[in-house]
Coordinates of C-alpha atoms in Angstrom, one line a residue:
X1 CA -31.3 -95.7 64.3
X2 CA -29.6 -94.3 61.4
X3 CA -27.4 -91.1 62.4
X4 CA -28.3 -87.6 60.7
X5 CA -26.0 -85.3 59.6
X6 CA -25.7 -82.3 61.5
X7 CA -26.1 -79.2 59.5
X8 CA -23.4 -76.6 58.7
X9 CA -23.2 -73.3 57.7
X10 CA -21.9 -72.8 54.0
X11 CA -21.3 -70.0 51.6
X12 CA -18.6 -67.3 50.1
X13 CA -16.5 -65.4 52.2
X14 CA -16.7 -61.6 50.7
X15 CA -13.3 -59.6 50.9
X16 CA -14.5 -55.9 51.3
X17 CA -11.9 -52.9 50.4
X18 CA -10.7 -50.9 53.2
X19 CA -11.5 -47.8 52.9
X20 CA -9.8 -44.2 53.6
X21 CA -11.9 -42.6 56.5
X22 CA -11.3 -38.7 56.2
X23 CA -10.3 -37.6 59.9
X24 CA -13.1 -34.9 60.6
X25 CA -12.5 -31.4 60.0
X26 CA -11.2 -29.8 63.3
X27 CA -10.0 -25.8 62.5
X28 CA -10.7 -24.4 65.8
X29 CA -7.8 -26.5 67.3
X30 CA -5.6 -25.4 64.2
X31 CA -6.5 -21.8 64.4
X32 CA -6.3 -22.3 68.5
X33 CA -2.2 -23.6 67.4
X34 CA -1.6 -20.4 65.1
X35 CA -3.2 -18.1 67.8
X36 CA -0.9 -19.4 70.3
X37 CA 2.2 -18.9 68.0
X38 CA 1.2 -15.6 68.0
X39 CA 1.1 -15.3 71.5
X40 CA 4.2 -17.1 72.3
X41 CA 6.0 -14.8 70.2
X42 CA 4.3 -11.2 71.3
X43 CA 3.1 -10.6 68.3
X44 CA 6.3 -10.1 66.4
X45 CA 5.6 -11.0 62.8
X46 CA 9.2 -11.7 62.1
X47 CA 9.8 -14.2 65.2
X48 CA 5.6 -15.8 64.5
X49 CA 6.9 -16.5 60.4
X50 CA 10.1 -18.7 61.9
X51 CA 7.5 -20.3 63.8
X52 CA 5.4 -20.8 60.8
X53 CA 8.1 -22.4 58.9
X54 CA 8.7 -25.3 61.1
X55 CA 5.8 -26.2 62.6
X56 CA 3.9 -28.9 61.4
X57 CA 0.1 -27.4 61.3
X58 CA -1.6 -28.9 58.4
X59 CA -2.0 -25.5 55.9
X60 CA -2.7 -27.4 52.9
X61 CA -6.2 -28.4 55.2
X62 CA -6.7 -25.5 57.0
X63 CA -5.6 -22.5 54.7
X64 CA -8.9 -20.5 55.0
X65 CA -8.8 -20.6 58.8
X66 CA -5.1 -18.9 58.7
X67 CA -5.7 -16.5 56.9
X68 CA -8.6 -15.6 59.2
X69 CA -6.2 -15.4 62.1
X70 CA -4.2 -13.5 60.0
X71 CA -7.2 -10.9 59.5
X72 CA -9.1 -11.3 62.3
X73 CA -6.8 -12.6 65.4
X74 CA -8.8 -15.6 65.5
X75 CA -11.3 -18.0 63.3
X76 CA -14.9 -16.4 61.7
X77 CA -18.0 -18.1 62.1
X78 CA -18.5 -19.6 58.8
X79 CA -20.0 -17.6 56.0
X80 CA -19.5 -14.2 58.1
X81 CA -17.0 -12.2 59.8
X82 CA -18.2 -12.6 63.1
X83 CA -15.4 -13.8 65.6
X84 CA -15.8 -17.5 66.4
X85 CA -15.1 -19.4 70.1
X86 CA -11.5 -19.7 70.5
X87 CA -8.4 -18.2 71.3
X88 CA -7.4 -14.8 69.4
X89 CA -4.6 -12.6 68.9
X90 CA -4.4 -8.6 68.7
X91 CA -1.5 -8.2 65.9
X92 CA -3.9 -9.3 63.0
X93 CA -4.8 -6.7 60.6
X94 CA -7.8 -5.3 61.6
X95 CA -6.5 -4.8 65.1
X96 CA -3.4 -2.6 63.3
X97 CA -4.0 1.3 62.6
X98 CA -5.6 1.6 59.6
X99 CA -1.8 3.4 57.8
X100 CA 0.6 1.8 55.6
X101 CA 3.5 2.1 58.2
X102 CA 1.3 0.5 60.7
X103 CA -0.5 -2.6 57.4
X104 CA 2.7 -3.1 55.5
X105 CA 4.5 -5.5 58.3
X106 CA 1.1 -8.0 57.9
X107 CA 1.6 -7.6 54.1
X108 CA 5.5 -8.3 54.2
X109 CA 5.1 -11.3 56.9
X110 CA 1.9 -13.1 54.3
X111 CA 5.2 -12.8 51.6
X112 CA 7.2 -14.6 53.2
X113 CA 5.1 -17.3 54.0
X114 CA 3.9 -17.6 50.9
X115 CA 7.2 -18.3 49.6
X116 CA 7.5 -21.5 51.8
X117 CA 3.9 -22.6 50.8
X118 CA 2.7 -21.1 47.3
X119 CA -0.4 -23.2 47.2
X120 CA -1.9 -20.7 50.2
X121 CA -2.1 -18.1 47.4
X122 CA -5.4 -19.5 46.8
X123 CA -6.6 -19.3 50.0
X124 CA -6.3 -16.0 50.2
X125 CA -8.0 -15.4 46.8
X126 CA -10.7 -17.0 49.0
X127 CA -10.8 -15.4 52.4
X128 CA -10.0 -12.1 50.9
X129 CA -13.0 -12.1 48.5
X130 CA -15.3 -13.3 50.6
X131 CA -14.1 -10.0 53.0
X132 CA -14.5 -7.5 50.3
X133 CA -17.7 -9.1 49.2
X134 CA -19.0 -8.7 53.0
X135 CA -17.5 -4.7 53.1
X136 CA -20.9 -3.3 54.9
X137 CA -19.8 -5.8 57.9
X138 CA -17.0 -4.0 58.6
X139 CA -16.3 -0.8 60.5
X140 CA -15.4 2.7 57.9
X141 CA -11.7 1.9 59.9
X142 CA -11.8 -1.7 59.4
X143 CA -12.4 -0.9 55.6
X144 CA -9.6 1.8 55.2
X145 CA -7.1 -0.9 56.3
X146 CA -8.2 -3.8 54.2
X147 CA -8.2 -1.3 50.9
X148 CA -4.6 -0.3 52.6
X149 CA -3.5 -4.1 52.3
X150 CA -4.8 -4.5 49.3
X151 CA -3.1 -2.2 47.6
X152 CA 0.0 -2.9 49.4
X153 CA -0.4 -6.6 48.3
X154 CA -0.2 -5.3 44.4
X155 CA 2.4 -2.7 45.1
X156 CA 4.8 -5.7 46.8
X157 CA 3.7 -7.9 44.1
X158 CA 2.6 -10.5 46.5
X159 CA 3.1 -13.2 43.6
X160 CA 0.0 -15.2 42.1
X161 CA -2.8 -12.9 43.7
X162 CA -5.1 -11.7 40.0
X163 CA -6.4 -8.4 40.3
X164 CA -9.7 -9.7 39.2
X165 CA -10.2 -11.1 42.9
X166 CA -10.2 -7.9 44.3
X167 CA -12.0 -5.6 42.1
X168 CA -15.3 -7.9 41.3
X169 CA -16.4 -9.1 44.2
X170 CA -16.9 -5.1 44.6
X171 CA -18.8 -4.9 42.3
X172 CA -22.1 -6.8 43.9
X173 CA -24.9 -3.9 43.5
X174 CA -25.5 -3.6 47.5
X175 CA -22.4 -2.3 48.1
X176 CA -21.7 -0.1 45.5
X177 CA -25.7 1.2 45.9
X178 CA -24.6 1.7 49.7
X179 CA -21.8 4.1 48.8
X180 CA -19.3 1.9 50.4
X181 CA -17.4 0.8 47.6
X182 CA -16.3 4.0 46.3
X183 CA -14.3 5.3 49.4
X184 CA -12.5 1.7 49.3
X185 CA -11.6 2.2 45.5
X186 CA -10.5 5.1 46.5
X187 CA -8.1 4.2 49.6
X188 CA -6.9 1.8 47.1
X189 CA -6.1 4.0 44.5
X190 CA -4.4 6.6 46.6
X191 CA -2.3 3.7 48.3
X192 CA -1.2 1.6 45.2
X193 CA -0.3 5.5 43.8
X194 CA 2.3 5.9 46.7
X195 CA 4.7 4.1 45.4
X196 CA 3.5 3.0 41.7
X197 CA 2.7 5.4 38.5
X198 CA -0.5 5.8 37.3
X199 CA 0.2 3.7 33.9
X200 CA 0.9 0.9 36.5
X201 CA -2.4 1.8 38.1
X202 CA -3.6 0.9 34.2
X203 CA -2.2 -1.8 34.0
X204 CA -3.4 -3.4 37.2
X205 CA -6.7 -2.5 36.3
X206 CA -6.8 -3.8 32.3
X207 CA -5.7 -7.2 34.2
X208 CA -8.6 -7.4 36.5
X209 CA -10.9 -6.5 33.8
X210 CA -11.5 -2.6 34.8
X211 CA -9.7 -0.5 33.0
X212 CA -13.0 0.4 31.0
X213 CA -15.4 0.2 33.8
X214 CA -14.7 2.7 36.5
X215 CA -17.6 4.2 36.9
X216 CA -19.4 0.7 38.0
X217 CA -18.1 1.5 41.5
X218 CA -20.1 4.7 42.0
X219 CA -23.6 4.5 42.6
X220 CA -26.5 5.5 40.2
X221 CA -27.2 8.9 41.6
X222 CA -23.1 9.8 40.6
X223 CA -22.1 7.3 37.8
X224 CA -21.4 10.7 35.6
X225 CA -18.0 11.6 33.8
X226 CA -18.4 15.2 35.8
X227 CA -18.8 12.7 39.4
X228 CA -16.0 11.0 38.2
X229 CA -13.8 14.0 37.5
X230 CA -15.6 16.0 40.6
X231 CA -14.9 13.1 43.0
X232 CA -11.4 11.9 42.3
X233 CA -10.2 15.8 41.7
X234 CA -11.7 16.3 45.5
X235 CA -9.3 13.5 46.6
X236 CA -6.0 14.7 44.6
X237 CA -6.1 11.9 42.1
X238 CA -5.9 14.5 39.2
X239 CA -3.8 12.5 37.2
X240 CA -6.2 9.8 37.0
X241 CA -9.2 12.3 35.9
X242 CA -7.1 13.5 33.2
X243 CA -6.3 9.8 32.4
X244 CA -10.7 9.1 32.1
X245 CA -11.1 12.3 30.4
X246 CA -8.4 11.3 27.8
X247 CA -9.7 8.1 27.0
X248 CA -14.1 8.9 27.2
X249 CA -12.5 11.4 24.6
X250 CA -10.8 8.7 22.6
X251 CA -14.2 6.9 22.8
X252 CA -16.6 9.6 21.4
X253 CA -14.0 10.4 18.4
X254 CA -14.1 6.1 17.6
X255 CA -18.2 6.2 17.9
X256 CA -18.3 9.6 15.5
X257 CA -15.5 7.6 12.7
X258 CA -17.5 4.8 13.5
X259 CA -21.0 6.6 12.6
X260 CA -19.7 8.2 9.5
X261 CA -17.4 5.9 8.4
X262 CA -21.1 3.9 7.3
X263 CA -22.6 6.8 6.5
X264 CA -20.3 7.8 4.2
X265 CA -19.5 4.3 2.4
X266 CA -23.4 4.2 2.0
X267 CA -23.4 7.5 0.0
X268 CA -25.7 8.8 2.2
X269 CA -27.1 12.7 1.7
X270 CA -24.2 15.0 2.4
X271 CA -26.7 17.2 4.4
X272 CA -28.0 14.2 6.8
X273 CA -24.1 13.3 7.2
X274 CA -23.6 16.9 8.4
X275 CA -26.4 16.9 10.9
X276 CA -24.5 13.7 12.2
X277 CA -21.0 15.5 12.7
X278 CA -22.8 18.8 14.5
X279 CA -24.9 16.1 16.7
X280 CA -21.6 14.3 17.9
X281 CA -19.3 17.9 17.9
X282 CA -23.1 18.7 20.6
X283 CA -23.4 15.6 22.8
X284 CA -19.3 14.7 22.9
X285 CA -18.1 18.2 23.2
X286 CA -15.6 17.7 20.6
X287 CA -13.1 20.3 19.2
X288 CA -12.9 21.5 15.6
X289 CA -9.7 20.2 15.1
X290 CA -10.1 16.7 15.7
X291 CA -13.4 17.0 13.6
X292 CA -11.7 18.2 10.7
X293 CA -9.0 15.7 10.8
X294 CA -11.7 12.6 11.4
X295 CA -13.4 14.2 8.2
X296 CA -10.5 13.6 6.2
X297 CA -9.6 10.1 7.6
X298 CA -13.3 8.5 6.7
X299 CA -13.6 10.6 3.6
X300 CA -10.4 9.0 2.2
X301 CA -11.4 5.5 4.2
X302 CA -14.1 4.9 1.8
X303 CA -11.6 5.5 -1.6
X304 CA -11.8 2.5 -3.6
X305 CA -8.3 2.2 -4.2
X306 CA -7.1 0.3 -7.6
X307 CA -3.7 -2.0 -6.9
X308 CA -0.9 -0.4 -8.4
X309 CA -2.6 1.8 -11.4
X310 CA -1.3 5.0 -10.2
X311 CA -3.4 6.7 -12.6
X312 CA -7.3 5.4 -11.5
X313 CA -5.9 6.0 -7.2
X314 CA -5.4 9.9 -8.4
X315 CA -8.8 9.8 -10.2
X316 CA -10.5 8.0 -6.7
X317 CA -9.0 10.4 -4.8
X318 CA -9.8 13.2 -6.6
X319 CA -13.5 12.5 -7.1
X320 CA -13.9 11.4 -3.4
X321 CA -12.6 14.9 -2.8
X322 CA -14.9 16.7 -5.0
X323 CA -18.3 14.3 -3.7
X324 CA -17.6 15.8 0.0
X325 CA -15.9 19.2 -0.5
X326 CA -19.0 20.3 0.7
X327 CA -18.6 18.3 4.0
X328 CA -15.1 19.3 4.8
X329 CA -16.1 23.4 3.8
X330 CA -19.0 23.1 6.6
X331 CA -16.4 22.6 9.3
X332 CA -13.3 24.2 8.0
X333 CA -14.4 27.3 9.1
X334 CA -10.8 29.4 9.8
X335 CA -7.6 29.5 8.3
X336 CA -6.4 28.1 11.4
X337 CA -9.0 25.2 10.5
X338 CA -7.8 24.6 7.0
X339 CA -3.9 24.5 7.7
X340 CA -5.2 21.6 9.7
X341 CA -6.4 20.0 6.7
X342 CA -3.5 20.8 5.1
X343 CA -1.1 19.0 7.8
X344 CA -3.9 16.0 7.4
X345 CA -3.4 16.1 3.9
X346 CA 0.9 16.3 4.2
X347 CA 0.9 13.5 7.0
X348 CA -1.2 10.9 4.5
X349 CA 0.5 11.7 1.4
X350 CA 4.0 11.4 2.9
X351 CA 3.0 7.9 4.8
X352 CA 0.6 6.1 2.0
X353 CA 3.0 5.7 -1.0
X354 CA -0.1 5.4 -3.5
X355 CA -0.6 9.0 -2.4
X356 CA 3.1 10.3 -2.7
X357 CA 2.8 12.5 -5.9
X358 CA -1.2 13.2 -5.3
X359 CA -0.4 15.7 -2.7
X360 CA -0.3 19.4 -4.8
X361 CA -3.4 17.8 -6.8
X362 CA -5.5 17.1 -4.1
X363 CA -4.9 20.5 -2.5
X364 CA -5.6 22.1 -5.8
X365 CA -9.0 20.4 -5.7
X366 CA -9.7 21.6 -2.5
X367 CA -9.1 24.6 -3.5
X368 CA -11.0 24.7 -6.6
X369 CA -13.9 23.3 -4.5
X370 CA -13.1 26.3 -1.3
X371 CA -12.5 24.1 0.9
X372 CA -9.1 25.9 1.0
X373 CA -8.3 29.2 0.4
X374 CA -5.3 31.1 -1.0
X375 CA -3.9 32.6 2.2
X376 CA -3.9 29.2 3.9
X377 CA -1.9 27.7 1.1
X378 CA 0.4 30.4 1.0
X379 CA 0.9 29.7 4.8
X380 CA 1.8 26.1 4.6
X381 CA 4.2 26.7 1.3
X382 CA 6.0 30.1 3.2
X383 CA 5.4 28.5 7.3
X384 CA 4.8 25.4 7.4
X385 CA 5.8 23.4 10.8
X386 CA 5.0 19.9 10.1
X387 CA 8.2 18.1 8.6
X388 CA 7.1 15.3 7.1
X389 CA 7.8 14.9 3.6
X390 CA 7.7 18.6 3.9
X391 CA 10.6 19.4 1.2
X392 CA 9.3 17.0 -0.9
X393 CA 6.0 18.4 -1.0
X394 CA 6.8 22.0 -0.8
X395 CA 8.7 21.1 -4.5
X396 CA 5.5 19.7 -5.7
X397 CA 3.5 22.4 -5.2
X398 CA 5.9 25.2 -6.1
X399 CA 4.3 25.4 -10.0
X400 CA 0.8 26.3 -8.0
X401 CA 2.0 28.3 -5.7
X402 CA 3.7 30.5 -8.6
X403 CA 0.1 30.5 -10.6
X404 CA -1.6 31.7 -7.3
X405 CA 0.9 34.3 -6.9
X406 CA 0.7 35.4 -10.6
X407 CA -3.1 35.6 -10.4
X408 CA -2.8 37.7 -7.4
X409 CA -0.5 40.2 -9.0
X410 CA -2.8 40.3 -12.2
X411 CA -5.6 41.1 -9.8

């Protein structure tokens, strides 16, 4: 019998990569550890950040859940505020009463350890937003004390927190609709004001994107300038009324130069252009004098001015003058109203060079067209308060002064 050959098994052996397995997620037992740190140290924040600093809890994992402890005395179920299983702590900020004396420890303890470990920055960005954008969950207290540390956050300069985290996640349309965002803004305002001046106010806001948008935190029923100005005057933020009412002013004035600036570079009938400055002096409550001086600003806007040919910039001038005397006589309607024009007038001349030696022309023209009478001329040559180029000018017009004067004694 011939032997067989047994069979064997053949083939490649395949090397497989080892790979990194992640160690599961575990925050309970890390916010467990911080709670207990807490604990061991009766809740002073001073002894709990030396603590901090040397343990070896794994932030760089784990951020979000410490700043919940920080918050809350313990971890949140995820995606709400609600307390999770777990040990807790009653020194977080909520627990605190809701006044700076009683916030600013929390604020000054998150500061330092911030110092040690920068990267948490973001993780506060995160827990913090998603609190403000869940403000309806919390108690009218609990609310007061997180607008408190919020603005103590900005007014310690709490480095690397944007401004932009704070103020829009306020801005979801529940909250605001619900009323609840306007007594935060508030608290906030009044807070950060303590020990900051309004123009820093300003500036925190034109960094979070604000600055222009202050009435997106009241609700529909009282998104006026008057609820503005009535609310914030209420709660002794005066300063900051004036500040909106300065600046919705600004805005009306640019949207009235705006409209006639193209109304007037198109030519357009001097009557319809009139009805246009009465319709914006209506809606925009604006004062003569500013009128009269936005008059003369587009009217001499729209001069096409000719390089250096001295000659052809008086003639440009002079004609733009005459085409909307008519304009500028509608709304100079005093003396008081016409020195303005004349101050207007001083104040171009003296800073446009191509209009240096224009200035006792164009005010003859506006007189010849009565725009300008004699008495008001007579006031700026004898009174005058503004002293830009004021000897200069005064010099310039002396010959037509002395013909006005002449004329009145022939009279």
């Amino acid at each position: 019998m011939s032997s067989k050959e047994r069979p064997t098994l053949g083939g490649t052996r395949i090397k497989t990569r080892k790979r990194n397995i992640a160690a599961p997620l575990d925050p309970a037992t890390f916010a467990d550890a911080v709670v207990q740190i807490y604990l061991d140290n009766a809740g002073d924040l001073e002894l709990v950040a030396k603590s901090i600093e040397s343990s070896d809890l794994n932030f760089s994992r784990y951020g979000d859940t410490f700043f919940e402890v920080v918050f809350t005395g313990g971890r949140t179920q995820p995606g709400t505020i609600k307390p999770d299983e777990g040990e807790r702590h009653t020194n977080s900020v909520l627990d605190c009463e809701p006044m700076r004396e009683a916030v600013l420890p929390s604020v000054l303890y998150i500061q330092k350890i911030l110092r040690r470990r920068p990267f948490l920055i973001k993780n506060l960005e995160n827990v913090m937003r998603r609190f403000l954008q869940s403000l309806e969950l919390f108690e009218e207290n609990e609310r007061k004390k997180l607008a408190i540390f919020t603005a103590l956050t900005f007014s310690q300069k709490l480095s690397g927190l944007p401004p932009e985290t704070v103020f829009q996640p306020l801005l979801k349309d529940n909250l605001v609709a619900k009323g609840i965002v306007l007594p935060f803004i508030t608290d906030f305002f009044k807070e950060y004001l303590v020990d900051n001046s309004l123009d820093d106010l300003i500036s925190l806001l034109k960094r979070g994107k604000m600055e222009d948008n202050l009435l997106d935190f009241f609700p529909t029923q009282k998104r006026s300038a008057e609820g503005f100005s009535e609310h914030f005057t209420k709660e002794g933020l005066v300063a900051l009324v004036e500040y909106n009412e300065k600046k919705n002013f600004e805005v009306k004035l640019k949207e009235m130069k705006s409209a006639l600036t193209s109304q007037i570079a198109d030519e357009m009938d001097i009557l319809e252009v009139i009805e246009t400055v009465k319709q914006h002096m209506k809606d925009a409550k604006l004062p003569d004098v500013e009128v009269v001086r936005i008059l003369w600003d587009v009217i001499m806007d729209a001069v096409q001015w000719s390089g250096k040919n001295q000659q052809q910039n008086a003639n440009a001038a002079l004609r733009q003058v005459k085409m909307w005397a008519k304009l500028l006589n509608t709304f100079c309607t005093s003396g008081k109203l016409e020195l303005e024009l004349m101050y207007k007038v001083q104040i171009q001349c003296y800073e446009d060079a191509k209009l240096l030696k224009l200035f006792p022309e164009i005010v003859r023209s506006l007189y010849e067209q009565e725009v300008l009478v004699e008495d008001t001329i007579l006031m700026w040559f004898r009174k005058g308060t503004n002293l830009k180029g004021r000897q200069t000018f005064v010099k310039a017009l002396e010959p037509f002064v002395n013909w006005l004067e002449e004329a009145e004694e022939e009279e």
